[in-house]
Structures are given as structure tokens and as C-alpha cells.
Short mmCIF file of C-alpha atoms in Angstrom, two decimals:
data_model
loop_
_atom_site.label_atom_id
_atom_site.label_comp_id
_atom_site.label_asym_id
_atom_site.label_seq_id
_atom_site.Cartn_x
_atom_site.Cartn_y
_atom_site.Cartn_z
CA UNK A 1028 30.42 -68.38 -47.01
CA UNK A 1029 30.03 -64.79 -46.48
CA UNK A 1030 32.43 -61.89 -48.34
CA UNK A 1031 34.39 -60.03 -45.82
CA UNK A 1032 34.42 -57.13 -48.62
CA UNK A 1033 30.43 -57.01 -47.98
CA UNK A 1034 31.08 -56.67 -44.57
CA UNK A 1035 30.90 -53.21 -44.12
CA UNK A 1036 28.25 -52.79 -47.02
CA UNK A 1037 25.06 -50.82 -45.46
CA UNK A 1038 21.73 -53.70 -46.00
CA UNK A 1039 18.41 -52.63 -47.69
CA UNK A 1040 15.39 -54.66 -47.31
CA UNK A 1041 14.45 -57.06 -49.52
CA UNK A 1042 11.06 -55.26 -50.04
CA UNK A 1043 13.15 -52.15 -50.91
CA UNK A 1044 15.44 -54.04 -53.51
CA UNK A 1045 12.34 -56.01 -54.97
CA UNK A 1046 10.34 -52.52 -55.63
CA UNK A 1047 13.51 -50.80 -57.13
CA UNK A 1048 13.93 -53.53 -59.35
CA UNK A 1049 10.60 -53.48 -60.19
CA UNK A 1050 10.38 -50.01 -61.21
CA UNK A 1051 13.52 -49.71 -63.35
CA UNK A 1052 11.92 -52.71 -65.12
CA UNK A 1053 9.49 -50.74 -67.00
CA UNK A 1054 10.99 -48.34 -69.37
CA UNK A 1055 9.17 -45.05 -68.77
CA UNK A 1056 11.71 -42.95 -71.46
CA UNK A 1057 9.90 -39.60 -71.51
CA UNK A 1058 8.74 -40.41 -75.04
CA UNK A 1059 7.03 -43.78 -74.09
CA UNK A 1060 3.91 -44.05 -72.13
CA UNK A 1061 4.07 -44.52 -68.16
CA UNK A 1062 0.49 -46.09 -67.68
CA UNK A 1063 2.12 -49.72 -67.24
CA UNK A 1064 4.02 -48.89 -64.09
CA UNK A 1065 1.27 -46.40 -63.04
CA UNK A 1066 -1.22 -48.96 -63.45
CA UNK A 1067 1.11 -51.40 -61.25
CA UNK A 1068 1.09 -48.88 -58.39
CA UNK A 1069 -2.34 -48.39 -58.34
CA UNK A 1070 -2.49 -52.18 -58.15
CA UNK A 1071 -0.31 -52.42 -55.74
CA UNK A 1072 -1.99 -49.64 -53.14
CA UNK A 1073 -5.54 -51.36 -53.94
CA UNK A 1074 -4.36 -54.21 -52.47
CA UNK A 1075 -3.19 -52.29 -49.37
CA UNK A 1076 -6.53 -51.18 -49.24
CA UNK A 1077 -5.81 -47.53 -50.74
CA UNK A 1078 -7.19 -45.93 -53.25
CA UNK A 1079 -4.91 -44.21 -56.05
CA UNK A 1080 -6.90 -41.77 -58.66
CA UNK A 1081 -5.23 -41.05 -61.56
CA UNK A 1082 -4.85 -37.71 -63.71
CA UNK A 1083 -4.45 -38.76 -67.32
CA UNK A 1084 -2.71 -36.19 -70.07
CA UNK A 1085 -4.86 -35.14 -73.18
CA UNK A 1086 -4.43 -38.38 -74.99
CA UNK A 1087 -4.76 -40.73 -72.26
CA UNK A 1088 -1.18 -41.91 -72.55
CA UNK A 1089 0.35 -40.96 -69.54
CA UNK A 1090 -1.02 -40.46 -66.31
CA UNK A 1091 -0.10 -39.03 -63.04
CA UNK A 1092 -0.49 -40.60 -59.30
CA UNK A 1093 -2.52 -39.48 -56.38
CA UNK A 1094 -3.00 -41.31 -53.86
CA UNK A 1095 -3.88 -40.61 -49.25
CA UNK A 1096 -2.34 -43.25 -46.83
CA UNK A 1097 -4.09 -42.22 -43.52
CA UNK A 1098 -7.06 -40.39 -42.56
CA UNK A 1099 -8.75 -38.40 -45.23
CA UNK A 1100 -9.77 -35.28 -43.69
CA UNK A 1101 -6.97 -33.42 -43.08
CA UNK A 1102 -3.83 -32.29 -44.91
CA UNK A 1103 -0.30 -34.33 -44.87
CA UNK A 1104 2.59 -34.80 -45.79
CA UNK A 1105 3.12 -35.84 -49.66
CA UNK A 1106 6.33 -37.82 -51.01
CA UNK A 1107 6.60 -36.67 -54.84
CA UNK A 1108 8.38 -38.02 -58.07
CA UNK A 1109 8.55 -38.28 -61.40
CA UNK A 1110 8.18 -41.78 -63.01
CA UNK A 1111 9.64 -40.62 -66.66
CA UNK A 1112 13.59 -41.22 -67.09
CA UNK A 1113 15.72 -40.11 -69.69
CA UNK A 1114 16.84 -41.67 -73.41
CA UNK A 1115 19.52 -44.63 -73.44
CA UNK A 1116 20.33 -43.84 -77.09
CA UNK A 1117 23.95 -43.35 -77.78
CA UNK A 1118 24.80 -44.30 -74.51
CA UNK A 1119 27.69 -46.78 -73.67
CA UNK A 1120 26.11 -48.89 -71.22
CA UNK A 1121 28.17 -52.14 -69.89
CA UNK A 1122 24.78 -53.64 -68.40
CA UNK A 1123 21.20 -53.94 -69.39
CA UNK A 1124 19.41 -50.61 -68.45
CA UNK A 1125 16.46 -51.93 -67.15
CA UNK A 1126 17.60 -54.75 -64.72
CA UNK A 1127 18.96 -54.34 -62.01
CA UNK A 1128 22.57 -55.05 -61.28
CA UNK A 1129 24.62 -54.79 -58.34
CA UNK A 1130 28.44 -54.36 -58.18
CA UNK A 1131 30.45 -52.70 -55.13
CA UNK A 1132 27.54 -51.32 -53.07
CA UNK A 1133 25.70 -49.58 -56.11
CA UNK A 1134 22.69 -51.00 -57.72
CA UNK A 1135 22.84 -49.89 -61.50
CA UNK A 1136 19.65 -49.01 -63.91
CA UNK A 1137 18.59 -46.68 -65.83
CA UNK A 1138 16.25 -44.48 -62.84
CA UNK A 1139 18.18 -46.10 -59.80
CA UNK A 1140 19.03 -42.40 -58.87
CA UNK A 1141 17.19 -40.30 -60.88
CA UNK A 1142 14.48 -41.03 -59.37
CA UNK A 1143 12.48 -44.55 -59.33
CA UNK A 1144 14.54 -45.12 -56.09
CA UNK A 1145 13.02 -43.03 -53.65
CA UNK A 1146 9.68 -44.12 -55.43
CA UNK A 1147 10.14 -47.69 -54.76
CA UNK A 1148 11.19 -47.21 -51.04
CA UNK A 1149 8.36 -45.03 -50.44
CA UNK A 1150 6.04 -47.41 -51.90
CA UNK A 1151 8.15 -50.43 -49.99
CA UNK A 1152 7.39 -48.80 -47.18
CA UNK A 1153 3.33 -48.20 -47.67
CA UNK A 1154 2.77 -51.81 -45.60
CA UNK A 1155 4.60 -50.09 -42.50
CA UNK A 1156 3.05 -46.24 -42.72
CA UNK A 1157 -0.43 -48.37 -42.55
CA UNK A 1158 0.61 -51.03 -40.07
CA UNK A 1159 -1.10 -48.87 -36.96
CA UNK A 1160 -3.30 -45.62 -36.96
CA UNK A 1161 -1.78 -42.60 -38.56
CA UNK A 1162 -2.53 -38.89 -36.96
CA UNK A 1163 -1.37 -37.50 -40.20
CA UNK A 1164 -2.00 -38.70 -43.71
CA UNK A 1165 1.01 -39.41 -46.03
CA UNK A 1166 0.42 -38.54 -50.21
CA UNK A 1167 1.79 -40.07 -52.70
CA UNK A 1168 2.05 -37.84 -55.52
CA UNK A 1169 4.00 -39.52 -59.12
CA UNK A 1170 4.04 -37.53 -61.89
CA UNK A 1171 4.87 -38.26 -65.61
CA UNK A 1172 7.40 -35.67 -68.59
CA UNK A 1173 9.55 -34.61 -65.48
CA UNK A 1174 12.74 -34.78 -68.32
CA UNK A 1175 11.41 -33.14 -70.90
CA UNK A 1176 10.27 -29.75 -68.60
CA UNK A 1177 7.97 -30.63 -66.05
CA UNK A 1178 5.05 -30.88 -68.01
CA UNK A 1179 2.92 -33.28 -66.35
CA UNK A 1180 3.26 -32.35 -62.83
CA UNK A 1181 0.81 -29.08 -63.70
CA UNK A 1182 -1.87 -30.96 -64.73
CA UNK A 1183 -1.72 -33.02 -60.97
CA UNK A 1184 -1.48 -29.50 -59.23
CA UNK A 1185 -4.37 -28.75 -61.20
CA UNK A 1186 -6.24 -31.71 -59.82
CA UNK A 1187 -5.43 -31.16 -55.96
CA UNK A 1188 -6.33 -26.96 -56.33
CA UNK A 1189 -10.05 -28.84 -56.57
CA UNK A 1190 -9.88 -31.20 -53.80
CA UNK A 1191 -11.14 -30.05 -50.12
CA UNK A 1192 -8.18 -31.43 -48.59
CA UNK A 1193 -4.53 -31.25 -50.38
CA UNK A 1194 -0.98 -31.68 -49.16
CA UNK A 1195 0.10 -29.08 -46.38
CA UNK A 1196 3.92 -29.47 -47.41
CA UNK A 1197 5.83 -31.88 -49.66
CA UNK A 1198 9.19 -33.30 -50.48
CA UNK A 1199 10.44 -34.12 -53.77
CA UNK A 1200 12.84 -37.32 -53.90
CA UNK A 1201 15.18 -36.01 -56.24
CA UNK A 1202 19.04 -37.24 -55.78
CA UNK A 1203 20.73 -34.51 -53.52
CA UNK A 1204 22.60 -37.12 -51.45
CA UNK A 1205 19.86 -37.14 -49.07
CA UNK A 1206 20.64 -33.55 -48.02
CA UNK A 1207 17.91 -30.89 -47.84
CA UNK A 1208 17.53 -28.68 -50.74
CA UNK A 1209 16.15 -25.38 -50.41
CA UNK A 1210 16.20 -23.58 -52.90
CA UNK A 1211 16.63 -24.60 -56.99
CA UNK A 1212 16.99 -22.97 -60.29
CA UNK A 1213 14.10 -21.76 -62.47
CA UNK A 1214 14.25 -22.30 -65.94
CA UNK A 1215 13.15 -21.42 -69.35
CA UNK A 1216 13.94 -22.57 -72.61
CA UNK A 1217 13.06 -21.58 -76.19
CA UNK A 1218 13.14 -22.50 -79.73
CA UNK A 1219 14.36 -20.09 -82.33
CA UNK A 1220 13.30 -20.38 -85.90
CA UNK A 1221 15.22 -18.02 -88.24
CA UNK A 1222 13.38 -17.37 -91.34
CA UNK A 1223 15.88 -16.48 -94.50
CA UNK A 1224 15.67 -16.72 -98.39
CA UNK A 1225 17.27 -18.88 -100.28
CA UNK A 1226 19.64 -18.05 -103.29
CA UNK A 1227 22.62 -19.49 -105.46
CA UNK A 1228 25.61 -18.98 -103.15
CA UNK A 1229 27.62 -16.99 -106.02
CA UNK A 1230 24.47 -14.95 -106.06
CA UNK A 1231 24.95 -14.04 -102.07
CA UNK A 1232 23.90 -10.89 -101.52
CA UNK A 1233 20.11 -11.90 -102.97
CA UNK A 1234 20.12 -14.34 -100.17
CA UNK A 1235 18.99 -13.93 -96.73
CA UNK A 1236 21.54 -16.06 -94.43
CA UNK A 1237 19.22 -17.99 -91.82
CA UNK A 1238 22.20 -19.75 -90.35
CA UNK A 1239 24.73 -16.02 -90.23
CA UNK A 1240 21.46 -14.62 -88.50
CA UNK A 1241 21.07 -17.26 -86.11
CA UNK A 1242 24.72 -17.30 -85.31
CA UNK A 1243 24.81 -13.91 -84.35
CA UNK A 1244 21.42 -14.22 -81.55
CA UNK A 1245 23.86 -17.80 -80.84
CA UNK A 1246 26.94 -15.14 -80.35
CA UNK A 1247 24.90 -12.75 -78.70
CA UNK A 1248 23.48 -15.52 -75.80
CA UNK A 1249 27.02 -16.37 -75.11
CA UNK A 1250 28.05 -13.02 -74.41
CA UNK A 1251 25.00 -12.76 -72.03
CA UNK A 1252 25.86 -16.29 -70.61
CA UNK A 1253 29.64 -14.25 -70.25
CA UNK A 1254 28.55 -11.18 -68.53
CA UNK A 1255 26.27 -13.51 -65.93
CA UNK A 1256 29.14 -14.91 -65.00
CA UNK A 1257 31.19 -11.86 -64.61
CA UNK A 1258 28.40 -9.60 -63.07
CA UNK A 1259 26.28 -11.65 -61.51
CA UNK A 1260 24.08 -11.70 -59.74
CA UNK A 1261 25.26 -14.26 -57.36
CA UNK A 1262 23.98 -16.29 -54.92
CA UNK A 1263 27.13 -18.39 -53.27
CA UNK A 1264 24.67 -20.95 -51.66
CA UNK A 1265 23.87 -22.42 -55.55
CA UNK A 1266 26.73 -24.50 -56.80
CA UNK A 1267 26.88 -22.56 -59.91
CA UNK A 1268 25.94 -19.03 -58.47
CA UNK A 1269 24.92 -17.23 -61.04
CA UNK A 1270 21.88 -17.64 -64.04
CA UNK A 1271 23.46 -19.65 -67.20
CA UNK A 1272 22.65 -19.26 -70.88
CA UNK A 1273 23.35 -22.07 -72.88
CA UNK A 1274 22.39 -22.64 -76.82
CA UNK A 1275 22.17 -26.42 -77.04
CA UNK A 1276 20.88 -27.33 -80.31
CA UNK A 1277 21.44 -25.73 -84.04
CA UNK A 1278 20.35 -26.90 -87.37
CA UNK A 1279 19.49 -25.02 -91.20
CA UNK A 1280 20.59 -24.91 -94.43
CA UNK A 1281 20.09 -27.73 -97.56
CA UNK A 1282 23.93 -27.59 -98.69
CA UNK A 1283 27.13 -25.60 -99.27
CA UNK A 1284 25.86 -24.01 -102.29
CA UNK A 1285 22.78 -22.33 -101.27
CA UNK A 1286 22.38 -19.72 -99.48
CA UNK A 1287 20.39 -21.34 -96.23
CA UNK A 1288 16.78 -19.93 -95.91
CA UNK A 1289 16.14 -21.91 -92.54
CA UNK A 1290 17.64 -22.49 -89.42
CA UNK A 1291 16.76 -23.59 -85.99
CA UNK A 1292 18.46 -23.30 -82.43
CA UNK A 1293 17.48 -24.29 -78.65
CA UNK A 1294 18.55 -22.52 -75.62
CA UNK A 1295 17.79 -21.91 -72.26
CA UNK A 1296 18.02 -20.12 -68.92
CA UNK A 1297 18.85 -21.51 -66.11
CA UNK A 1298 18.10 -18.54 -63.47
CA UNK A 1299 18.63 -17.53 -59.76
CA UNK A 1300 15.48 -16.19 -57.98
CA UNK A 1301 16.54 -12.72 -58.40
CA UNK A 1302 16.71 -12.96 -61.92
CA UNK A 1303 13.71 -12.31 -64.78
CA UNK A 1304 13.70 -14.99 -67.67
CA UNK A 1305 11.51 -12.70 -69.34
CA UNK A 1306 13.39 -9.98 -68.89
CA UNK A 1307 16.37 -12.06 -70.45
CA UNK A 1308 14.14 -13.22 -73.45
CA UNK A 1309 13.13 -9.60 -74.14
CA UNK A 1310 16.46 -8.32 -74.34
CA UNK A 1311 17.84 -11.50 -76.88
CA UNK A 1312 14.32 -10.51 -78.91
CA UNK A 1313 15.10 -6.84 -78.98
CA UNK A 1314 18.67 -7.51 -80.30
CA UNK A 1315 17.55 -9.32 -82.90
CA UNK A 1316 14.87 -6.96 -84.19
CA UNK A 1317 16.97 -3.90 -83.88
CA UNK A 1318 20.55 -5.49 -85.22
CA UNK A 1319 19.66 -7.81 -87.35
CA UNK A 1320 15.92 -7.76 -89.15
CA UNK A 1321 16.55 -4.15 -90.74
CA UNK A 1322 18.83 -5.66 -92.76
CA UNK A 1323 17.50 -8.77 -93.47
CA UNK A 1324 13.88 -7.44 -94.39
CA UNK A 1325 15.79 -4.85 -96.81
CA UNK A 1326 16.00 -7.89 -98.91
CA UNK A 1327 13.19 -9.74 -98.14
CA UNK A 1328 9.96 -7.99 -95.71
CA UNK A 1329 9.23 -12.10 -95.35
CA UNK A 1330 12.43 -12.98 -92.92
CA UNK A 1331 12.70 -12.86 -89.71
CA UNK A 1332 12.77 -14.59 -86.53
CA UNK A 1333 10.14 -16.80 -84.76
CA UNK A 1334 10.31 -17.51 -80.82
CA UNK A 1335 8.79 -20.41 -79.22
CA UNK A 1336 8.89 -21.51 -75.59
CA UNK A 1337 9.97 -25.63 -75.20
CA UNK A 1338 9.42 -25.48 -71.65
CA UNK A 1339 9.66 -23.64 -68.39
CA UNK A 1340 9.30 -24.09 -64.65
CA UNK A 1341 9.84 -21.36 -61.41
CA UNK A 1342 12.54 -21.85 -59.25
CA UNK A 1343 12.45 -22.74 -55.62
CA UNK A 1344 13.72 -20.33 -52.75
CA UNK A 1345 12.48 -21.51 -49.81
CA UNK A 1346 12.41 -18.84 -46.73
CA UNK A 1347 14.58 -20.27 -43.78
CA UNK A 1348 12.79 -21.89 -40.92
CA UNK A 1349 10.19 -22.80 -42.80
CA UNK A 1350 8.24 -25.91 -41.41
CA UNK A 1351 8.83 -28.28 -44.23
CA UNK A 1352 12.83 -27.65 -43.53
CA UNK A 1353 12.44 -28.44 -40.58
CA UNK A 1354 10.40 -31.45 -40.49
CA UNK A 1355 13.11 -32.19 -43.37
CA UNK A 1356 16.44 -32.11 -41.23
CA UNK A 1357 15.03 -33.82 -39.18
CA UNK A 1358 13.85 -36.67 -41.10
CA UNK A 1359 17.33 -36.51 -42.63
CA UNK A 1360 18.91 -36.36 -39.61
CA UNK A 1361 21.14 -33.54 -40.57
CA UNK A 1362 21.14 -29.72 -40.01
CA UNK A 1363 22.58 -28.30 -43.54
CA UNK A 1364 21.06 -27.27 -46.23
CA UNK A 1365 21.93 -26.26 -49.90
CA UNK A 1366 20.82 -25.25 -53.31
CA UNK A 1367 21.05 -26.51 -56.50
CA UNK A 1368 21.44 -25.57 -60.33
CA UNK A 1369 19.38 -28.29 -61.29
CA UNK A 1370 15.57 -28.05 -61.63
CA UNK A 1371 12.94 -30.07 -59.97
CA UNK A 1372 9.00 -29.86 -59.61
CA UNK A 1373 9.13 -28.96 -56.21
CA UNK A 1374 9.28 -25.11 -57.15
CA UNK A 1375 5.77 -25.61 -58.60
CA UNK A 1376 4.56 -27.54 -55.98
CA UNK A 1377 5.80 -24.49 -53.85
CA UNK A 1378 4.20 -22.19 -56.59
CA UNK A 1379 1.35 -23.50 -55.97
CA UNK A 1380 0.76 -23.17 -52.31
CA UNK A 1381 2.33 -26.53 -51.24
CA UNK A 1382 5.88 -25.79 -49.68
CA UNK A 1383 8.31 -28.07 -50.53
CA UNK A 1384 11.80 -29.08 -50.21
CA UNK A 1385 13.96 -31.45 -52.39
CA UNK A 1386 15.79 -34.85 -50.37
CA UNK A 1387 16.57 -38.12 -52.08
CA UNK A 1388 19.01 -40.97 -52.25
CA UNK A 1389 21.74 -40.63 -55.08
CA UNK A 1390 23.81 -38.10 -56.63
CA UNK A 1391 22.68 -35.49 -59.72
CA UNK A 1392 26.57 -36.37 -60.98
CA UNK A 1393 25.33 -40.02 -62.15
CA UNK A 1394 22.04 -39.02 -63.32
CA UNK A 1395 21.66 -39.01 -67.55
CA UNK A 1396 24.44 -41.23 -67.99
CA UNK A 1397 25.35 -44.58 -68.80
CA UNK A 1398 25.74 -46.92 -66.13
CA UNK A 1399 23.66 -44.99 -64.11
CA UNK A 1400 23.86 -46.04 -59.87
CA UNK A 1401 22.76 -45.64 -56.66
CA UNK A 1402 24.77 -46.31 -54.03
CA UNK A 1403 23.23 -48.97 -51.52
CA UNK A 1404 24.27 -46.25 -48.54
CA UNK A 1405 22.23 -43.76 -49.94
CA UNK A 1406 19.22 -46.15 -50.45
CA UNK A 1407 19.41 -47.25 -46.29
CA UNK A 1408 19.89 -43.37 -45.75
CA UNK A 1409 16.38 -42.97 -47.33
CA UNK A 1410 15.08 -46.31 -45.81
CA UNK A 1411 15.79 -44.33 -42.37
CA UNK A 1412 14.28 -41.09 -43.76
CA UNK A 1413 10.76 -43.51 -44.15
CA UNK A 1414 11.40 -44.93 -40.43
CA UNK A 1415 11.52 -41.38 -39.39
CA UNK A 1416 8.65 -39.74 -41.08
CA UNK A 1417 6.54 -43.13 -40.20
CA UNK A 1418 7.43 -42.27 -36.53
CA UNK A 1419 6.13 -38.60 -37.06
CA UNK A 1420 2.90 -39.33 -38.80
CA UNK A 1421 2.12 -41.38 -35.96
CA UNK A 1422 1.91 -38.85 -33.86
#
């Protein structure tokens, strides 16, 4: 007997449902390998008849996806993702992360939004894009270390800069409600180490502080994160309109009675297109060496600070009208389109010659947490996105 509360519950396809399910069964946390579902794609599309080639990193743990549905000798459209999702440590999940679950139109999983979904419907749909002749080729391009700053995508952009044919314009599945994205954050982020000397804490003043040095550069990147805000500049079609500095991490010293001679803090910009992360860096750097290493080398010439970069990728700002937004409302069916704090491969997809917008089912608010969902309305949303697109590449 049927549930009348289902009633009005958008269907996916089974094939949809089986793939997601599929997908979210493999757990692809950043720090584990992805070659096992990789390896099941390429398995998959062999049996379809295509051919995926695969760009491994420098240890052959991880690997990303390329593969051509459709003629060969001319440029397409490419569908891209990122098969890596994030830690489930610490988190209070009610349900196992990496089965599938349904409960009031959302299917829950760790990657159900962010972002095996639109994966598994594109591949769900592969059977249909080949069913008949294509006039334009579709590409599949997954991609591994999304979460931990877009570090294997490069490597894949690498790969298609040497190929005769490569994508003409691409979107990225990411969860934006299935709304067109245009435009997207850049971001850097860095690791400070603060180099100090240690001493007897009665002794003080023959100590260099590591931790009272990195507090101040941790003081100082809060004021700048306070005077973004203030002064801009803005851009009101971002969410949050304005660059953000945020310190995320901090750790030094043994214990309370020595003075610490280490210490170590994360942070990161989060910038609008208008704004220079290096110019940002160079100003935190110059405070440092002109407030605070005078007096610190007085003591000891050895202290100091050392700056390394965790990870970085360019924005996205998209001019209007350009095809790929276009060919993106309308596969959407809708006319709006937005921009996002959040960062995504597409801006070095577009970096790199490929223009490229950002559409997928879900919503950024449920990524990273536990009990992570997609709702099923989204997923049918995308399903119709596919239908759309198949229509187009037909011709």
C-alpha cells in the first residue's frame, strides 16, 4: 500500500539511486586513496564501450578521470567533480556514513551533496548520452584532494593542455541548489612557524615568546579580517561580499613553565576578484619583520618567522553572457545567477582556458557535516539538467 506522505515526493531513477549509493560506498576521505572507485568508473565506461585514461599523482595513489562520450575530434562539453570527501572524525552521525539512507525526501551519506551526487547521475546517465549519435562530445572529468585545496585537479589540466582536442567549456557539479554560479572566491592559505628560544619562565626576559609573537601576526590578521569588512571592497553579488581572513589553527609551547620556543598557526584568505592575496601576505610578512623580529633577534639573531603556503586556488569571475552561462540557464532551466564564498575547481578550469560555471544538486549549508543529505528534489532537478544537455549534444 502506497504512503500518501510520498505522494508528492519528486522520483529518481533507479539507475540514479543505485550509482549514488554506489559511490558514497567507497570512502574516498581526502587522506585515503580514490583508485577503488576510480578504477570502478573506468570499469564501468569500458563496458559502455568508452575509454577512461587516468592521471595518477606522484605516488600512484590517487588518480584523476578523463574520459570522451561522443565523437573524438572536436571539443565538448565536460561535467567535472571531485571524488575526495571530507573526515567523519568527531562527527555525530545518527546513520552509517557510507550507506545510503533515506528519510523524508533526502538521501543521507557522507558525499550525497558534496559532490558524489552529481557524479553518479552523470555517470547514470552515460547509457542515454550514447544511446544515438552525438554532434558534440560530453567529458567526464573526476578529480581527486578537492578538500584539502584543489590539488589534484592541476595535474588533470596539465594532462588536457597536451591533448589536440580538450573541453571547449565545463561545469563543475558542486551543490549550489542547481543554480548557476558565476563567479567564486579565490583562496590562499598559509602556515606560520614562529621560531622562539626557550628559557625558565622566572628567567623571561632571556626567552623569546614563540606563542606572544604568533599572537600578535594572529591579532594583527583579525584586524585585517576587521577592516575587510568595514572597507571593503565589496562585491554585493557574493554572499559574504567582501575577502575574509581567518586564523584557524594554533599550537606551541612544551608547558606553563617554559618560555615556548615554537609555535605554529594556519590561516587563510578567502578573496574577491579585485583583491591581491599576495598583496595581503606581503603586508602580514612586513608587519611581522618590522614590529616584531627587531626585538626578538635582539635576544636571539636565530628567531623569527617562517611562511609556508598549504594551498591556494584563483577565483572565478565569469564575464556575463558568456556561452557556458548560457548553455547553463538553460540546462537549468532558470535565468539567475549568483556567486559564492566557497571555492571550487572551476576557477582553474577557467584559468586555464576552459570556461566554466558551477551547477549541482544540494546545498553548501549541509556539506562537512554530520548527517550530511541531498534532497531527492534536487537530485530529479539534476536528472533534468542530464535530459537537457543530452538533448543539446544531440544536436
Amino acid at each position: 500500500m502506497s504512503n500518501p506522505l510520498n505522494a508528492d515526493r519528486p522520483a529518481i531513477r533507479p539507475e540514479t539511486r543505485a550509482m549514488i549509493e554506489r559511490l558514497i560506498a567507497f570512502d574516498t576521505t581526502s587522506r585515503n586513496s580514490n583508485l577503488e572507485l576510480i578504477h570502478y568508473v573506468r570499469d564501468y565506461l569500458a563496458d559502455l564501450g568508452v575509454t577512461a585514461q587516468l592521471v595518477h599523482d606522484s605516488e600512484g595513489r590517487k588518480a584523476n578521470l578523463y574520459a570522451t562520450l561522443g565523437p573524438t575530434d572536436r571539443p565538448g562539453i565536460a561535467l567535472s567533480g571531485h571524488t575526495d570527501v571530507v573526515p567523519i572524525d568527531n562527527q555525530d552521525w545518527t546513520r552509517d556514513p557510507w550507506a545510503v539512507s533515506e528519510h523524508d525526501g533526502r538521501l543521507y551519506g557522507r558525499g550525497t551533496c558534496d559532490m558524489k551526487s552529481f557524479i553518479a547521475i552523470a555517470l547514470a546517465h552515460a547509457p542515454r548520452f550514447l544511446a544515438g549519435e552525438l554532434q558534440t562530445p560530453l567529458h567526464l572529468c573526476f578529480s581527486y584532494d578537492e578538500e584539502v585545496g584543489c590539488k589534484g585537479v592541476p595535474s588533470l589540466l596539465a594532462f588536457l593542455a597536451d591533448q589536440p582536442i580538450r573541453p571547449a567549456m565545463c561545469v563543475v557539479g558542486e551543490p549550489t541548489d542547481m543554480k548557476v554560479i558565476v563567479g567564486h572566491k579565490g583562496k590562499k592559505s598559509m602556515c606560520c612557524h614562529v621560531r622562539g628560544k626557550e628559557a625558565h619562565s622566572s628567567l623571561a626576559p632571556q626567552g623569546v615568546n614563540a606563542v606572544n609573537a604568533a599572537a600578535r601576526v594572529v591579532g594583527y590578521l583579525a584586524d585585517m579580517a576587521a577592516r575587510k569588512a568595514a572597507q571593503g571592497p565589496f562585491d554585493d553579488d557574493f554572499d559574504v561580499p567582501f575577502t575574509t581572513v581567518h586564523t584557524g589553527t594554533i599550537e606551541g609551547g612544551t608547558q606553563l613553565n617554559i618560555v615556548p620556543g615554537h609555535c605554529r598557526f594556519e590561516f587563510e584568505f578567502r578573496y574577491l576578484p579585485q583583491d591581491d592575496p599576495e598583496a595581503l601576505l606581503a603586508e602580514v610578512k612586513a608587519y611581522a619583520e618590522r614590529e616584531l623580529v627587531p626585538a626578538m633577534q635582539a635576544v636571539d639573531p636565530a628567531t623569527g618567522f617562517t611562511w609556508e603556503e598549504i594551498a591556494g586556488f584563483p577565483g572565478l569571475n565569469l564575464a556575463p553572457g558568456a556561452e557556458v552561462i548560457e548553455l547553463a540557464k538553460a540546462l537549468s532551466g532558470g535565468n539567475a545567477t549568483g556567486k559564492v564564498a566557497f571555492g571550487t575547481e572551476a576557477g582553474l578550469f577557467d584559468h586555464n582556458g576552459i570556461p566554466t560555471v558551477v551547477c549541482g544538486p544540494g546545498s553548501i549549508a549541509q556539506a562537512h557535516k554530520p548527517d550530511e543529505f541531498v534532497a531527492l528534489e534536487q537530485l530529479a532537478l539534476c536528472e533534468r539538467f542530464m535530459d537537457r544537455l543530452e538533448e543539446r549534444l544531440r544536436g
